[in-house]
Amino acid sequence: ATLVHAYLLSLPNINLSKNELNKIVETIESTCDQWADMMEKDLSIEGPNCTTEWEITAICQIHQLAKKFISPIKMNRWQKWAIAYCETQATRPFYYTGYNHELLRCVAMHYCGQTFNRPDFKEYALHFCKQLLDYATPFGFWEEGPHHGTSMRYNYFSIQGLSWMHRFSGDKSIKK
């Protein structure tokens, strides 16, 4: 619902009452503050330890779609932990999890780099994504790995990650 609300706020001629607008902004801020609370707790205890990519991608989308409605203090808070996530992910070992997560990690890092002017994140994500292309079978299918076996569902998420990386980077070698 959070991204739906952000998209709604991005529409050019949306006619919302002040009360409706405030409710939408409160929903976005409440959800993102919960993510930030979790990440800040992890940062204080053991450093960034977020294993999911979607919160980072969502923060970037919210920033691009609804930034003018969000408190700058909150947006800066969310940006801080999104960047901390990416800095940590850039030091993680290759193939820490399934290919689908690795490709979606590339998407999150590239989008964060694009959104918050961090070209180093974009470069890392594109380099890593290209390495992952070599792990597809000759038929363009990614095995989930020895711990899961084959799964078309996971392969779908891998293709989705590649599609987003191609869209963000424009790199033709990703569009095999």
PDB file of N, CA and C in Angstrom, residues 2-36:
ATOM      1  N   THR A   2       2.057   1.176   0.581  1.00  0.00           N
ATOM      2  CA  THR A   2       2.917   2.351   0.686  1.00  0.00           C
ATOM      3  C   THR A   2       3.287   2.900  -0.683  1.00  0.00           C
ATOM      4  N   LEU A   3       3.670   2.023  -1.602  1.00  0.00           N
ATOM      5  CA  LEU A   3       4.038   2.493  -2.941  1.00  0.00           C
ATOM      6  C   LEU A   3       2.820   2.967  -3.723  1.00  0.00           C
ATOM      7  N   VAL A   4       1.688   2.360  -3.488  1.00  0.00           N
ATOM      8  CA  VAL A   4       0.454   2.824  -4.136  1.00  0.00           C
ATOM      9  C   VAL A   4       0.166   4.256  -3.696  1.00  0.00           C
ATOM     10  N   HIS A   5       0.339   4.513  -2.417  1.00  0.00           N
ATOM     11  CA  HIS A   5       0.125   5.869  -1.916  1.00  0.00           C
ATOM     12  C   HIS A   5       1.125   6.852  -2.518  1.00  0.00           C
ATOM     13  N   ALA A   6       2.380   6.440  -2.612  1.00  0.00           N
ATOM     14  CA  ALA A   6       3.392   7.329  -3.211  1.00  0.00           C
ATOM     15  C   ALA A   6       3.050   7.611  -4.671  1.00  0.00           C
ATOM     16  N   TYR A   7       2.631   6.582  -5.387  1.00  0.00           N
ATOM     17  CA  TYR A   7       2.240   6.776  -6.788  1.00  0.00           C
ATOM     18  C   TYR A   7       1.049   7.726  -6.879  1.00  0.00           C
ATOM     19  N   LEU A   8       0.084   7.545  -6.019  1.00  0.00           N
ATOM     20  CA  LEU A   8      -1.091   8.418  -6.009  1.00  0.00           C
ATOM     21  C   LEU A   8      -0.673   9.880  -5.824  1.00  0.00           C
ATOM     22  N   LEU A   9       0.263  10.120  -4.933  1.00  0.00           N
ATOM     23  CA  LEU A   9       0.732  11.492  -4.701  1.00  0.00           C
ATOM     24  C   LEU A   9       1.480  12.062  -5.906  1.00  0.00           C
ATOM     25  N   SER A  10       2.010  11.197  -6.755  1.00  0.00           N
ATOM     26  CA  SER A  10       2.771  11.667  -7.918  1.00  0.00           C
ATOM     27  C   SER A  10       1.893  12.064  -9.093  1.00  0.00           C
ATOM     28  N   LEU A  11       0.632  11.708  -9.054  1.00  0.00           N
ATOM     29  CA  LEU A  11      -0.266  12.033 -10.164  1.00  0.00           C
ATOM     30  C   LEU A  11      -0.456  13.538 -10.259  1.00  0.00           C
ATOM     31  N   PRO A  12      -0.409  14.091 -11.472  1.00  0.00           N
ATOM     32  CA  PRO A  12      -0.380  15.548 -11.616  1.00  0.00           C
ATOM     33  C   PRO A  12      -1.650  16.273 -11.184  1.00  0.00           C
ATOM     34  N   ASN A  13      -2.791  15.719 -11.448  1.00  0.00           N
ATOM     35  CA  ASN A  13      -4.024  16.458 -11.165  1.00  0.00           C
ATOM     36  C   ASN A  13      -4.888  15.749 -10.137  1.00  0.00           C
ATOM     37  N   ILE A  14      -4.256  15.184  -9.134  1.00  0.00           N
ATOM     38  CA  ILE A  14      -4.998  14.462  -8.106  1.00  0.00           C
ATOM     39  C   ILE A  14      -5.708  15.476  -7.204  1.00  0.00           C
ATOM     40  N   ASN A  15      -6.956  15.216  -6.941  1.00  0.00           N
ATOM     41  CA  ASN A  15      -7.776  16.134  -6.156  1.00  0.00           C
ATOM     42  C   ASN A  15      -8.069  15.486  -4.805  1.00  0.00           C
ATOM     43  N   LEU A  16      -7.214  15.749  -3.827  1.00  0.00           N
ATOM     44  CA  LEU A  16      -7.377  15.196  -2.493  1.00  0.00           C
ATOM     45  C   LEU A  16      -7.664  16.311  -1.497  1.00  0.00           C
ATOM     46  N   SER A  17      -8.488  16.000  -0.516  1.00  0.00           N
ATOM     47  CA  SER A  17      -8.689  16.966   0.569  1.00  0.00           C
ATOM     48  C   SER A  17      -7.427  16.975   1.433  1.00  0.00           C
ATOM     49  N   LYS A  18      -7.298  17.997   2.242  1.00  0.00           N
ATOM     50  CA  LYS A  18      -6.133  18.088   3.131  1.00  0.00           C
ATOM     51  C   LYS A  18      -6.101  16.880   4.067  1.00  0.00           C
ATOM     52  N   ASN A  19      -7.250  16.436   4.534  1.00  0.00           N
ATOM     53  CA  ASN A  19      -7.335  15.282   5.422  1.00  0.00           C
ATOM     54  C   ASN A  19      -6.888  13.997   4.698  1.00  0.00           C
ATOM     55  N   GLU A  20      -7.348  13.817   3.463  1.00  0.00           N
ATOM     56  CA  GLU A  20      -6.941  12.632   2.679  1.00  0.00           C
ATOM     57  C   GLU A  20      -5.438  12.641   2.409  1.00  0.00           C
ATOM     58  N   LEU A  21      -4.927  13.795   2.052  1.00  0.00           N
ATOM     59  CA  LEU A  21      -3.495  13.931   1.794  1.00  0.00           C
ATOM     60  C   LEU A  21      -2.689  13.607   3.054  1.00  0.00           C
ATOM     61  N   ASN A  22      -3.099  14.144   4.196  1.00  0.00           N
ATOM     62  CA  ASN A  22      -2.397  13.891   5.452  1.00  0.00           C
ATOM     63  C   ASN A  22      -2.424  12.412   5.827  1.00  0.00           C
ATOM     64  N   LYS A  23      -3.558  11.746   5.585  1.00  0.00           N
ATOM     65  CA  LYS A  23      -3.656  10.315   5.891  1.00  0.00           C
ATOM     66  C   LYS A  23      -2.694   9.504   5.034  1.00  0.00           C
ATOM     67  N   ILE A  24      -2.604   9.841   3.767  1.00  0.00           N
ATOM     68  CA  ILE A  24      -1.700   9.130   2.857  1.00  0.00           C
ATOM     69  C   ILE A  24      -0.253   9.338   3.288  1.00  0.00           C
ATOM     70  N   VAL A  25       0.114  10.582   3.578  1.00  0.00           N
ATOM     71  CA  VAL A  25       1.488  10.890   4.004  1.00  0.00           C
ATOM     72  C   VAL A  25       1.793  10.181   5.321  1.00  0.00           C
ATOM     73  N   GLU A  26       0.850  10.172   6.254  1.00  0.00           N
ATOM     74  CA  GLU A  26       1.054   9.494   7.542  1.00  0.00           C
ATOM     75  C   GLU A  26       1.279   7.998   7.337  1.00  0.00           C
ATOM     76  N   THR A  27       0.559   7.383   6.416  1.00  0.00           N
ATOM     77  CA  THR A  27       0.729   5.952   6.131  1.00  0.00           C
ATOM     78  C   THR A  27       2.122   5.669   5.588  1.00  0.00           C
ATOM     79  N   ILE A  28       2.564   6.476   4.642  1.00  0.00           N
ATOM     80  CA  ILE A  28       3.910   6.305   4.075  1.00  0.00           C
ATOM     81  C   ILE A  28       4.954   6.495   5.165  1.00  0.00           C
ATOM     82  N   GLU A  29       4.836   7.571   5.923  1.00  0.00           N
ATOM     83  CA  GLU A  29       5.838   7.873   6.942  1.00  0.00           C
ATOM     84  C   GLU A  29       5.858   6.816   8.044  1.00  0.00           C
ATOM     85  N   SER A  30       4.716   6.326   8.435  1.00  0.00           N
ATOM     86  CA  SER A  30       4.655   5.308   9.482  1.00  0.00           C
ATOM     87  C   SER A  30       5.354   4.022   9.038  1.00  0.00           C
ATOM     88  N   THR A  31       5.081   3.591   7.825  1.00  0.00           N
ATOM     89  CA  THR A  31       5.711   2.374   7.315  1.00  0.00           C
ATOM     90  C   THR A  31       7.218   2.542   7.205  1.00  0.00           C
ATOM     91  N   CYS A  32       7.642   3.628   6.607  1.00  0.00           N
ATOM     92  CA  CYS A  32       9.080   3.852   6.423  1.00  0.00           C
ATOM     93  C   CYS A  32       9.793   4.083   7.751  1.00  0.00           C
ATOM     94  N   ASP A  33       9.127   4.698   8.712  1.00  0.00           N
ATOM     95  CA  ASP A  33       9.723   4.863  10.034  1.00  0.00           C
ATOM     96  C   ASP A  33       9.915   3.509  10.722  1.00  0.00           C
ATOM     97  N   GLN A  34       8.983   2.579  10.512  1.00  0.00           N
ATOM     98  CA  GLN A  34       9.156   1.235  11.072  1.00  0.00           C
ATOM     99  C   GLN A  34      10.396   0.570  10.484  1.00  0.00           C
ATOM    100  N   TRP A  35      10.588   0.705   9.171  1.00  0.00           N
ATOM    101  CA  TRP A  35      11.798   0.156   8.540  1.00  0.00           C
ATOM    102  C   TRP A  35      13.038   0.827   9.120  1.00  0.00           C
ATOM    103  N   ALA A  36      12.991   2.147   9.236  1.00  0.00           N
ATOM    104  CA  ALA A  36      14.152   2.890   9.753  1.00  0.00           C
ATOM    105  C   ALA A  36      14.437   2.498  11.198  1.00  0.00           C
TER     106      ALA A  36
END
